[in-house]
Coordinates of C-alpha atoms in Angstrom, one line a residue:
Chain R
K928 CA -7.0 0.7 -22.1
E929 CA -3.8 -0.2 -20.7
A930 CA -5.2 -3.1 -18.7
S931 CA -6.1 -5.0 -21.8
F932 CA -2.5 -5.1 -22.7
T933 CA -1.7 -7.2 -19.7
N934 CA -4.5 -9.5 -20.4
C935 CA -2.9 -10.2 -23.6
R936 CA 0.3 -11.1 -22.2
H937 CA -1.5 -13.6 -20.0
E938 CA -2.8 -15.5 -23.0
I939 CA 0.6 -15.3 -24.7
L940 CA 2.4 -16.7 -21.7
N941 CA -0.2 -19.4 -21.1
Q942 CA 0.2 -20.7 -24.8
L943 CA 4.0 -20.9 -24.6
K944 CA 5.4 -24.4 -23.6
P945 CA 8.1 -24.2 -21.0
C946 CA 11.4 -24.4 -22.9
D947 CA 14.8 -22.8 -23.1
N948 CA 13.5 -20.1 -25.0
F949 CA 10.8 -19.3 -22.4
S950 CA 13.1 -17.0 -20.3
L951 CA 14.2 -15.2 -23.2
I952 CA 10.7 -14.6 -24.6
K953 CA 9.4 -13.4 -21.3
K954 CA 12.4 -10.9 -20.8
R955 CA 11.7 -9.5 -24.3
E956 CA 8.1 -9.1 -23.6
L957 CA 8.8 -7.4 -20.2
E958 CA 11.0 -4.8 -22.0
K959 CA 8.1 -3.7 -24.3
D960 CA 6.3 -0.9 -22.6
E961 CA 2.8 -2.3 -23.3
L962 CA 3.0 -5.4 -21.6
R963 CA 4.5 -4.5 -18.2
P964 CA 2.4 -4.8 -14.9
L965 CA 0.9 -2.0 -13.0
Y966 CA 3.2 -0.6 -10.6
M967 CA 1.6 -0.6 -7.0
D968 CA 4.8 -0.9 -4.7
F969 CA 5.7 2.6 -4.0
Q970 CA 7.2 1.6 -0.7
A971 CA 10.0 -0.6 -2.2
T972 CA 11.1 2.4 -4.5
T973 CA 9.5 5.2 -6.7
P974 CA 10.0 6.1 -10.4
M975 CA 11.9 9.2 -10.9
D976 CA 10.0 12.3 -11.4
P977 CA 10.7 13.8 -14.8
R978 CA 11.5 17.1 -13.1
V979 CA 14.1 15.4 -11.1
L980 CA 15.8 13.9 -14.1
D981 CA 15.6 17.2 -15.9
A982 CA 17.6 18.9 -13.1
M983 CA 20.2 16.0 -12.8
L984 CA 21.1 15.7 -16.6
P985 CA 23.2 18.7 -17.0
Y986 CA 25.3 17.5 -14.2
Q987 CA 25.8 14.1 -15.7
V988 CA 26.8 15.4 -19.1
N989 CA 28.4 18.8 -19.0
Y990 CA 29.0 20.0 -15.5
Y991 CA 30.9 17.1 -14.4
G992 CA 33.5 18.5 -12.1
N993 CA 34.5 17.2 -8.7
P994 CA 32.7 19.5 -6.3
H995 CA 35.7 19.4 -3.8
S996 CA 38.1 20.7 -6.6
R997 CA 38.8 24.4 -5.4
T998 CA 41.1 25.4 -8.3
H999 CA 38.8 25.6 -11.2
A1000 CA 35.4 26.5 -12.6
Y1001 CA 34.4 22.8 -13.0
G1002 CA 34.7 22.3 -9.4
W1003 CA 33.1 25.7 -8.3
E1004 CA 29.9 25.1 -10.5
S1005 CA 29.5 21.4 -9.0
E1006 CA 30.1 22.8 -5.5
S1007 CA 27.5 25.5 -5.9
A1008 CA 25.0 23.1 -7.2
M1009 CA 25.7 20.7 -4.5
E1010 CA 25.3 23.4 -1.9
T1011 CA 22.0 24.7 -3.2
A1012 CA 20.7 21.1 -3.0
R1013 CA 21.9 21.0 0.6
K1014 CA 20.5 24.5 1.6
Q1015 CA 17.5 25.3 -0.4
Q1016 CA 16.0 22.0 -0.9
V1017 CA 16.8 19.2 1.6
A1018 CA 17.3 21.4 4.6
D1019 CA 14.3 23.7 3.8
L1020 CA 12.1 20.5 3.7
I1021 CA 13.0 19.5 7.2
G1022 CA 13.6 22.9 8.9
A1023 CA 17.1 22.2 9.3
D1024 CA 20.5 24.3 8.9
P1025 CA 22.4 23.4 5.9
R1026 CA 25.5 22.5 7.8
E1027 CA 23.6 19.9 9.5
I1028 CA 22.8 17.8 6.4
I1029 CA 25.4 15.1 5.2
F1030 CA 24.9 13.5 1.9
T1031 CA 25.4 9.6 2.1
S1032 CA 24.8 6.7 -0.3
G1033 CA 21.1 6.0 1.0
A1034 CA 19.1 5.5 4.2
T1035 CA 20.8 2.2 5.0
E1036 CA 24.2 4.0 5.2
S1037 CA 22.6 7.0 7.1
N1038 CA 21.0 4.6 9.7
N1039 CA 24.4 2.7 10.1
M1040 CA 26.2 6.0 10.5
A1041 CA 23.7 7.3 13.1
I1042 CA 23.4 4.2 15.3
K1043 CA 27.1 3.0 15.3
G1044 CA 28.6 6.4 15.1
V1045 CA 26.7 7.8 18.2
A1046 CA 26.9 4.6 20.4
R1047 CA 30.6 4.2 19.8
F1048 CA 31.4 7.8 20.3
Y1049 CA 29.7 8.0 23.7
Q1050 CA 30.6 4.4 24.7
A1051 CA 32.9 5.2 27.6
K1052 CA 29.9 6.4 29.8
K1053 CA 26.7 5.3 28.0
R1054 CA 26.3 1.6 26.8
H1055 CA 22.5 1.2 26.1
V1056 CA 20.5 1.8 23.1
I1057 CA 16.7 1.7 22.5
T1058 CA 14.9 0.7 19.5
T1059 CA 11.7 -1.1 18.3
Q1060 CA 10.9 -4.5 17.0
T1061 CA 9.5 -3.0 13.7
E1062 CA 12.5 -1.1 12.7
H1063 CA 14.0 -1.6 9.2
K1064 CA 16.5 -4.6 8.9
C1065 CA 19.6 -2.1 8.6
V1066 CA 18.7 -0.7 12.0
L1067 CA 18.1 -4.1 13.8
D1068 CA 21.3 -5.4 12.1
S1069 CA 23.4 -2.5 13.4
C1070 CA 21.9 -2.9 16.9
R1071 CA 22.9 -6.5 16.4
I1072 CA 26.6 -5.6 15.7
L1073 CA 26.4 -3.1 18.6
E1074 CA 25.4 -6.0 20.9
S1075 CA 28.4 -8.1 19.8
E1076 CA 30.5 -5.2 20.6
G1077 CA 29.3 -5.3 24.3
F1078 CA 26.4 -2.7 24.3
S1079 CA 23.1 -3.6 25.7
V1080 CA 20.0 -3.1 23.4
T1081 CA 16.4 -2.9 24.3
Y1082 CA 14.0 -4.0 21.5
L1083 CA 10.7 -2.3 22.4
P1084 CA 7.6 -4.3 21.6
V1085 CA 4.8 -2.4 19.7
R1086 CA 1.1 -2.8 20.7
T1087 CA -1.2 -4.3 18.1
D1088 CA -1.9 -0.9 16.3
G1089 CA 1.8 -0.4 16.0
L1090 CA 2.1 2.4 18.5
L1091 CA 4.7 2.1 21.5
D1092 CA 5.3 2.9 25.0
L1093 CA 8.9 4.3 25.7
E1094 CA 9.4 6.0 29.0
A1095 CA 9.9 3.1 31.1
S1096 CA 12.8 1.6 29.2
I1097 CA 15.1 4.8 29.3
R1098 CA 18.1 4.2 31.7
P1099 CA 20.8 6.7 32.9
D1100 CA 23.3 5.0 30.6
T1101 CA 21.0 5.3 27.3
S1102 CA 22.9 7.1 24.6
L1103 CA 20.5 6.6 21.7
V1104 CA 16.7 6.0 20.9
S1105 CA 15.8 4.9 17.3
V1106 CA 12.2 4.9 16.1
M1107 CA 11.3 5.2 12.5
T1108 CA 8.6 7.8 11.5
V1109 CA 6.4 5.7 9.1
N1110 CA 6.7 2.0 9.0
N1111 CA 7.6 0.6 5.5
E1112 CA 5.4 -2.5 5.7
I1113 CA 2.4 -1.3 7.6
G1114 CA 2.4 2.6 7.2
V1115 CA 1.9 3.2 10.7
K1116 CA 3.1 6.9 12.0
Q1117 CA 4.7 6.7 15.3
P1118 CA 4.0 9.7 17.6
I1119 CA 7.5 11.3 17.0
K1120 CA 6.8 14.6 18.8
E1121 CA 6.0 12.9 22.1
I1122 CA 9.1 10.6 21.9
G1123 CA 11.2 13.6 20.9
K1124 CA 10.1 15.3 24.1
I1125 CA 10.6 12.4 26.2
C1126 CA 14.1 12.0 24.7
R1127 CA 15.1 15.6 25.2
S1128 CA 13.9 15.7 28.8
K1129 CA 16.0 12.7 29.8
G1130 CA 19.1 13.9 27.7
V1131 CA 19.0 11.0 25.2
F1132 CA 19.8 11.4 21.5
F1133 CA 16.7 10.6 19.3
H1134 CA 17.3 9.1 15.9
T1135 CA 14.4 8.5 13.5
D1136 CA 14.5 6.9 10.0
A1137 CA 12.3 9.0 8.1
A1138 CA 13.0 7.4 4.7
Q1139 CA 9.2 6.7 4.0
A1140 CA 8.0 9.8 5.7
I1141 CA 9.9 12.6 4.1
G1142 CA 8.2 14.6 1.4
K1143 CA 5.0 13.0 2.4
I1144 CA 4.1 14.3 5.8
P1145 CA 5.2 17.7 7.2
L1146 CA 8.3 17.2 9.3
N1147 CA 10.1 19.7 11.5
V1148 CA 13.3 18.5 13.4
S1149 CA 13.2 21.5 15.8
D1150 CA 9.4 21.1 16.6
W1151 CA 9.7 17.5 17.0
K1152 CA 13.1 17.4 18.7
I1153 CA 14.9 15.1 16.5
D1154 CA 18.6 14.9 16.6
L1155 CA 19.3 12.5 13.9
M1156 CA 17.3 11.7 10.8
S1157 CA 17.8 9.4 7.9
I1158 CA 16.6 10.3 4.5
S1159 CA 16.4 8.2 1.3
G1160 CA 16.3 9.7 -2.3
H1161 CA 14.7 6.9 -4.2
K1162 CA 11.4 6.9 -1.9
I1163 CA 10.7 10.5 -2.6
Y1164 CA 10.8 10.3 -6.6
G1165 CA 14.6 10.9 -6.7
P1166 CA 17.6 8.8 -7.8
K1167 CA 18.8 5.5 -6.2
G1168 CA 21.9 5.7 -4.6
V1169 CA 21.8 8.7 -2.7
G1170 CA 20.4 9.7 0.8
A1171 CA 21.2 12.1 3.7
L1172 CA 21.7 12.3 7.3
Y1173 CA 20.5 15.1 9.5
V1174 CA 22.8 15.6 12.5
R1175 CA 21.9 18.3 14.9
R1176 CA 24.3 21.0 15.8
R1177 CA 22.8 22.8 18.7
P1178 CA 22.9 20.9 21.1
R1179 CA 25.9 19.1 19.4
V1180 CA 25.5 15.4 18.3
R1181 CA 29.1 13.8 18.0
L1182 CA 29.5 10.8 15.7
E1183 CA 32.2 8.6 15.1
P1184 CA 32.7 8.3 11.3
L1185 CA 32.3 5.1 9.5
Q1186 CA 33.9 6.0 6.4
N1187 CA 37.3 7.8 6.8
G1188 CA 39.3 9.7 4.1
G1189 CA 39.7 13.2 3.1
G1190 CA 37.5 14.7 5.2
Q1191 CA 34.5 15.7 3.1
E1192 CA 30.9 16.3 4.6
R1193 CA 32.5 17.6 8.0
G1194 CA 34.8 14.7 8.4
L1195 CA 31.6 12.4 9.1
R1196 CA 31.4 10.9 5.5
S1197 CA 34.5 11.0 3.4
G1198 CA 34.4 10.5 -0.3
T1199 CA 33.4 12.6 -3.3
V1200 CA 29.9 13.7 -3.2
P1201 CA 28.1 12.7 -6.4
T1202 CA 26.8 15.9 -7.7
P1203 CA 24.3 14.6 -10.1
L1204 CA 22.8 12.5 -7.3
A1205 CA 22.9 15.3 -4.9
V1206 CA 21.2 17.6 -7.3
G1207 CA 18.6 15.0 -7.8
L1208 CA 18.0 14.5 -4.2
G1209 CA 17.6 18.3 -3.7
A1210 CA 15.2 18.6 -6.8
A1211 CA 13.2 15.7 -5.4
C1212 CA 12.9 17.4 -2.0
S1213 CA 11.9 20.8 -3.2
I1214 CA 9.2 19.1 -5.4
A1215 CA 8.1 17.1 -2.7
Q1216 CA 7.7 20.3 -0.6
Q1217 CA 5.6 22.0 -3.3
E1218 CA 3.4 19.0 -4.0
M1219 CA 3.0 17.7 -0.5
E1220 CA -0.6 18.8 0.0
Y1221 CA -1.8 17.7 -3.6
D1222 CA -0.2 14.3 -3.4
H1223 CA -1.4 13.6 0.1
H1224 CA -5.0 14.5 -0.7
R1225 CA -4.8 12.4 -3.9
V1226 CA -3.0 9.3 -2.3
S1227 CA -5.6 9.3 0.6
M1228 CA -8.4 9.4 -1.8
L1229 CA -7.0 6.5 -3.8
A1230 CA -6.0 4.4 -0.7
N1231 CA -9.8 5.0 0.7
R1232 CA -11.0 4.0 -2.8
L1233 CA -8.9 0.8 -3.1
V1234 CA -9.8 -0.3 0.7
Q1235 CA -13.4 0.5 0.4
K1236 CA -13.8 -1.4 -2.7
I1237 CA -12.2 -4.5 -1.6
M1238 CA -13.7 -4.6 1.8
S1239 CA -17.1 -4.1 0.6
E1240 CA -16.9 -7.1 -1.8
I1241 CA -15.1 -9.8 0.3
P1242 CA -15.3 -10.7 3.9
D1243 CA -12.6 -11.5 6.3
V1244 CA -10.0 -8.7 5.2
I1245 CA -8.0 -7.2 7.9
M1246 CA -6.0 -4.1 7.6
N1247 CA -2.7 -4.3 9.5
G1248 CA -1.6 -1.2 11.7
H1249 CA -3.6 1.6 13.3
P1250 CA -6.5 2.9 11.0
E1251 CA -5.9 6.7 11.7
Q1252 CA -2.3 7.1 12.7
R1253 CA -0.8 6.0 9.3
Y1254 CA 0.5 7.4 6.2
P1255 CA -2.5 6.4 3.7
G1256 CA -0.2 5.4 0.7
C1257 CA 0.9 2.1 2.2
V1258 CA -2.0 -0.3 2.6
N1259 CA -1.2 -3.7 4.3
L1260 CA -4.1 -6.1 3.9
S1261 CA -4.4 -9.7 5.1
F1262 CA -6.9 -12.0 3.4
A1263 CA -8.0 -14.7 5.6
Y1264 CA -8.0 -18.2 4.3
V1265 CA -5.8 -17.3 1.5
E1266 CA -2.2 -17.8 1.0
G1267 CA -0.2 -14.7 0.4
E1268 CA 2.3 -16.1 -2.3
S1269 CA -0.4 -17.7 -4.4
L1270 CA -2.4 -14.3 -4.3
L1271 CA 0.8 -12.6 -5.3
M1272 CA 1.2 -15.0 -8.3
A1273 CA -2.4 -14.8 -9.1
L1274 CA -2.1 -11.0 -9.4
K1275 CA 0.8 -11.5 -11.9
D1276 CA -0.3 -8.2 -13.8
V1277 CA 0.2 -6.0 -10.8
A1278 CA 3.5 -5.4 -9.1
L1279 CA 2.8 -6.0 -5.5
S1280 CA 4.9 -7.3 -2.4
S1281 CA 4.0 -9.2 0.8
G1282 CA 6.6 -7.7 3.3
S1283 CA 9.4 -5.4 2.6
A1284 CA 11.6 -5.9 -0.5
C1285 CA 14.8 -6.7 1.7
T1286 CA 12.8 -9.7 3.4
S1287 CA 11.0 -10.9 0.2
A1288 CA 13.5 -13.5 -0.5
S1289 CA 12.9 -15.5 2.8
L1290 CA 10.0 -17.9 3.5
E1291 CA 9.4 -16.5 7.0
P1292 CA 6.5 -14.2 7.4
S1293 CA 7.3 -10.5 8.0
Y1294 CA 8.8 -9.9 11.3
V1295 CA 6.8 -6.5 11.5
L1296 CA 3.5 -8.4 11.3
R1297 CA 4.7 -10.8 13.8
A1298 CA 5.6 -7.8 16.1
I1299 CA 2.1 -6.3 16.1
G1300 CA 0.8 -9.6 17.0
A1301 CA -0.9 -10.9 13.7
D1302 CA -1.6 -14.5 13.7
E1303 CA 0.8 -16.6 12.0
D1304 CA -1.7 -17.5 9.2
L1305 CA -2.8 -14.0 8.7
A1306 CA 0.9 -12.9 8.7
H1307 CA 1.4 -15.2 5.7
S1308 CA -1.5 -14.0 3.7
S1309 CA -0.8 -10.2 3.9
I1310 CA -0.2 -8.0 0.9
R1311 CA 1.2 -4.5 0.7
F1312 CA -0.5 -2.0 -1.8
G1313 CA 1.7 1.1 -2.3
I1314 CA 0.0 4.3 -3.9
G1315 CA 2.0 7.0 -4.9
R1316 CA 2.3 10.2 -6.9
F1317 CA 1.8 8.6 -10.3
T1318 CA -0.9 6.1 -9.5
T1319 CA -4.1 6.6 -11.3
E1320 CA -7.7 5.7 -10.6
D1321 CA -7.7 3.3 -13.3
E1322 CA -5.0 1.3 -11.8
V1323 CA -6.5 1.3 -8.5
D1324 CA -9.8 0.1 -9.9
Y1325 CA -8.1 -2.7 -11.8
T1326 CA -6.0 -3.8 -8.6
A1327 CA -9.0 -3.8 -6.5
E1328 CA -11.4 -5.9 -9.2
K1329 CA -8.4 -8.3 -9.9
C1330 CA -7.7 -8.7 -6.0
I1331 CA -11.5 -9.4 -5.4
Q1332 CA -11.7 -11.9 -8.2
Q1333 CA -8.5 -13.9 -7.3
V1334 CA -9.4 -13.9 -3.7
R1335 CA -12.8 -15.4 -4.5
R1336 CA -11.2 -18.0 -6.8
L1337 CA -8.6 -19.0 -4.2
R1338 CA -11.0 -19.2 -1.4
E1339 CA -13.3 -21.5 -3.5
M1340 CA -10.5 -24.0 -3.7
S1341 CA -9.5 -23.8 0.0
P1342 CA -10.9 -26.6 2.3
L1343 CA -10.4 -24.2 5.4
W1344 CA -12.8 -21.9 3.6
E1345 CA -15.3 -24.5 3.3
M1346 CA -15.1 -25.5 6.8
V1347 CA -15.6 -21.8 7.9
Q1348 CA -18.7 -21.6 5.7
E1349 CA -20.1 -24.6 7.6
G1350 CA -19.6 -22.9 10.7
I1351 CA -16.6 -24.9 12.2
D1352 CA -14.4 -23.0 14.5
L1353 CA -10.8 -23.5 13.0
K1354 CA -9.2 -23.0 16.3
S1355 CA -10.8 -25.9 17.7
I1356 CA -9.7 -28.5 15.3
K1357 CA -7.0 -31.0 16.3
W1358 CA -4.9 -31.7 13.2
T1359 CA -3.4 -35.2 13.4
Q1360 CA -0.2 -36.4 11.9
H1361 CA -0.2 -38.9 9.1
Chain P
M1485 CA 6.1 44.6 -18.5
A1486 CA 2.6 43.8 -20.0
S1487 CA 0.9 41.2 -17.9
S1488 CA -0.2 37.9 -20.0
S1489 CA -3.6 38.1 -21.4
R1490 CA -6.0 35.4 -21.1
A1491 CA -5.4 34.4 -24.6
Q1492 CA -1.8 33.6 -23.7
V1493 CA -2.7 31.7 -20.6
I1494 CA -5.1 29.5 -22.6
S1495 CA -2.6 29.1 -25.3
L1496 CA 0.0 28.0 -22.8
Y1497 CA -2.3 25.6 -21.2
R1498 CA -3.1 24.0 -24.7
T1499 CA 0.6 23.7 -25.6
M1500 CA 1.2 21.8 -22.2
L1501 CA -1.6 19.4 -22.7
K1502 CA -0.2 18.8 -26.1
E1503 CA 3.4 18.2 -25.2
S1504 CA 2.3 16.1 -22.2
Q1505 CA 0.3 13.8 -24.3
K1506 CA 3.7 12.7 -26.0
F1507 CA 5.0 11.0 -23.0
S1508 CA 5.4 7.3 -23.9
S1509 CA 5.1 6.2 -20.3
Y1510 CA 1.7 5.6 -19.2
N1511 CA 2.3 7.1 -15.6
Y1512 CA 4.1 10.1 -16.6
R1513 CA 1.7 11.0 -19.3
T1514 CA -1.3 10.6 -17.1
Y1515 CA 0.5 12.6 -14.2
A1516 CA 1.5 15.4 -16.5
L1517 CA -2.0 15.8 -17.8
R1518 CA -3.7 15.7 -14.7
R1519 CA -1.1 18.1 -13.0
V1520 CA -1.3 20.7 -15.5
R1521 CA -5.0 20.7 -15.6
D1522 CA -5.3 20.7 -11.8
A1523 CA -2.7 23.6 -11.5
F1524 CA -4.4 25.9 -14.1
R1525 CA -7.7 25.2 -12.5
A1526 CA -6.5 26.0 -8.9
N1527 CA -5.0 29.2 -10.2
G1528 CA -7.7 30.4 -12.4
K1529 CA -9.0 32.9 -10.0
V1530 CA -5.7 34.9 -9.4
E1531 CA -6.1 38.5 -10.3
D1532 CA -2.8 40.1 -9.5
P1533 CA -0.7 40.6 -12.5
V1534 CA 2.6 40.1 -10.9
T1535 CA 1.5 36.7 -9.7
V1536 CA 0.1 36.0 -12.9
E1537 CA 3.3 36.8 -14.6
R1538 CA 5.2 34.5 -12.1
L1539 CA 3.1 31.5 -12.5
M1540 CA 3.2 31.9 -16.4
E1541 CA 6.9 32.0 -16.1
E1542 CA 6.9 28.7 -14.0
G1543 CA 4.5 27.3 -16.5
R1544 CA 6.9 28.0 -19.4
R1545 CA 9.7 26.4 -17.5
T1546 CA 7.7 23.4 -16.7
L1547 CA 6.7 23.2 -20.4
G1548 CA 10.5 23.0 -21.3
V1549 CA 11.0 20.2 -18.9
I1550 CA 8.2 18.4 -20.5
Q1551 CA 9.6 18.8 -24.0
R1552 CA 13.1 17.7 -22.9
Q1553 CA 11.8 14.8 -20.8
V1554 CA 9.6 13.5 -23.6
R1555 CA 12.5 13.3 -25.8
H1556 CA 14.7 11.6 -23.3
T1557 CA 12.2 9.1 -22.0
T1558 CA 10.9 7.8 -25.5
D1559 CA 11.3 4.2 -26.0
T1560 CA 13.7 3.8 -28.9
Q1561 CA 11.7 0.8 -30.2
H1562 CA 8.6 3.0 -30.8
T1563 CA 10.4 6.1 -32.2
E1564 CA 10.4 5.1 -35.9
T1565 CA 6.9 4.4 -36.2
R1566 CA 5.7 7.3 -34.2
Q1567 CA 8.0 9.8 -36.2
R1568 CA 6.6 8.5 -39.7
Q1569 CA 3.0 8.9 -38.2
T1570 CA 3.5 12.5 -36.9
H1571 CA 5.3 13.6 -40.1
T1572 CA 2.8 12.4 -42.3
L1573 CA 0.0 13.9 -40.2
S1574 CA 1.8 17.3 -39.8
F1575 CA 2.6 17.5 -43.5
C1576 CA -1.2 17.1 -44.2
V1577 CA -2.2 19.5 -41.8
V1578 CA 0.3 22.0 -43.1
L1579 CA -0.5 21.6 -46.9
G1580 CA -4.2 21.6 -46.1
F1581 CA -3.8 24.8 -44.3
C1582 CA -1.8 26.5 -47.0
F1583 CA -4.1 25.7 -49.8
C1584 CA -7.0 26.7 -47.8
Q1585 CA -5.5 30.0 -46.9
T1586 CA -4.3 30.9 -50.7
N1587 CA -7.5 29.9 -52.4
K1588 CA -10.7 31.7 -52.1
N1589 CA -12.7 29.1 -53.8
V1590 CA -13.6 26.4 -51.2
L1591 CA -14.5 23.7 -53.6
K1592 CA -11.2 24.2 -55.3
S1593 CA -9.2 24.0 -52.0
L1594 CA -10.9 21.1 -51.0
S1595 CA -10.0 19.2 -53.9
F1596 CA -6.2 20.5 -53.6
C1597 CA -6.2 19.3 -50.0
N1598 CA -7.4 15.6 -51.0
F1599 CA -4.8 15.8 -53.7
S1600 CA -2.0 16.9 -51.6
G1601 CA -3.1 14.4 -48.9
F1602 CA -3.1 11.5 -51.4
C1603 CA 0.5 12.7 -52.6
V1604 CA 1.9 12.8 -49.2
I1605 CA 0.5 9.3 -48.2
F1606 CA 2.1 7.9 -51.3
V1607 CA 5.3 9.7 -50.7
S1608 CA 5.8 8.6 -47.1
F1609 CA 5.4 4.8 -48.3

């Protein structure tokens, strides 16, 4: 079984003494396929589907023309591939017109373009932007830049289950509302349809970051009245380094371009469109459309299996976020009386994360968990399990067992746990300084 | 155009499973095996010959993808040992088959198989 290989790795690593060669040995072991950890971090990134790679390879090797070259066959064939990706694949997945899709370098660029572009275009009359506290860092940072330019930004708080109230904050000078569809840390699905209706009725543009949602839940930009949407390639089993932005044409949304140049992509995003990446994104979208039901069914089944297994064996485990309005593949659990970093280190042979990849370098607990009102200590002890298309039942079972084992071991060592077992209420303790 | 027979469908299924087994990545291998099995099961009740033909075409195309991707995603460190193993095995099988077919005497063919098997193992080392 694959899991036994990772146990071997433990033994090998434990026997080695720390020395200069240690990092070299560890790196070599990580390169061998057998000794790599199980991948359970599908929200950070996803492996490329073999069908996507198969679609991309000819455009990396043989059909390498610039799609904007109008004078020869190399250009024509690249352009035709790019347009197929745009029309039959990306646009089809979200119910849009192909002229409304713009290829970018990823969801971060799409978010920047949408927020800064729309706000700056309409800045003469409208100087207010609304977003939420649980957005991705790129959205929050773009809003911070807008604030420094003189805009006023409202960061809406979210309820403990992650859903929010919007209507009261919309002002006559609001130009944009930005709410992400599925949160990358807690998996909560926002009521996009209702928000879209409110925004349309008040004449405010609605942007949603659908990087985690696209290809996993059915989306339609017309039904949900979305004006701008960000798409990321590497979250739907596509290549890294490509994304797209959906910009509505009827009623027209105007943007100030971030990147100026030769006028490609309707003048909104100049620069050569990377044909192999665009083809990869298109292939990933069309595969996601075909496989959506199968994948959703399977991911829900595996997530339930994981959560049931863990929660039935150990007490004091809390799932962060709404239990029903969520994408099942993103499970964020807080283990009380256990420190998150130590649990992650203990689960060395499973690739997990606590909080999103872009905030994992800092020592602060995740701002998303703080926004949903989780206790400081629970926020520190949260782990995010990501389940995707390629996860197997064996991997889920192994992760659950390892997790239960390590949580029990860490709790044995914890004086807080001892005190709780004796019936002491931790909140009533007066901690003294030495 | 004649629609595919049951035997052809089963043959495609077996070929796809055999090729999927060759993926060196655990996740790709298990996904391919599972997906092929579930797809054939889900479409097992289809009667309309046009749909059957379309699904078979899709299957053949996917088989091509699997074959190409198995080659592209093979870890180069492991290729040498695997190639030797498969060559030895396939050689044995082919020789054994040839001898069984040409010789009517079963006992005689068995001894030939053993002999050729030993020869081949000797040769590959």
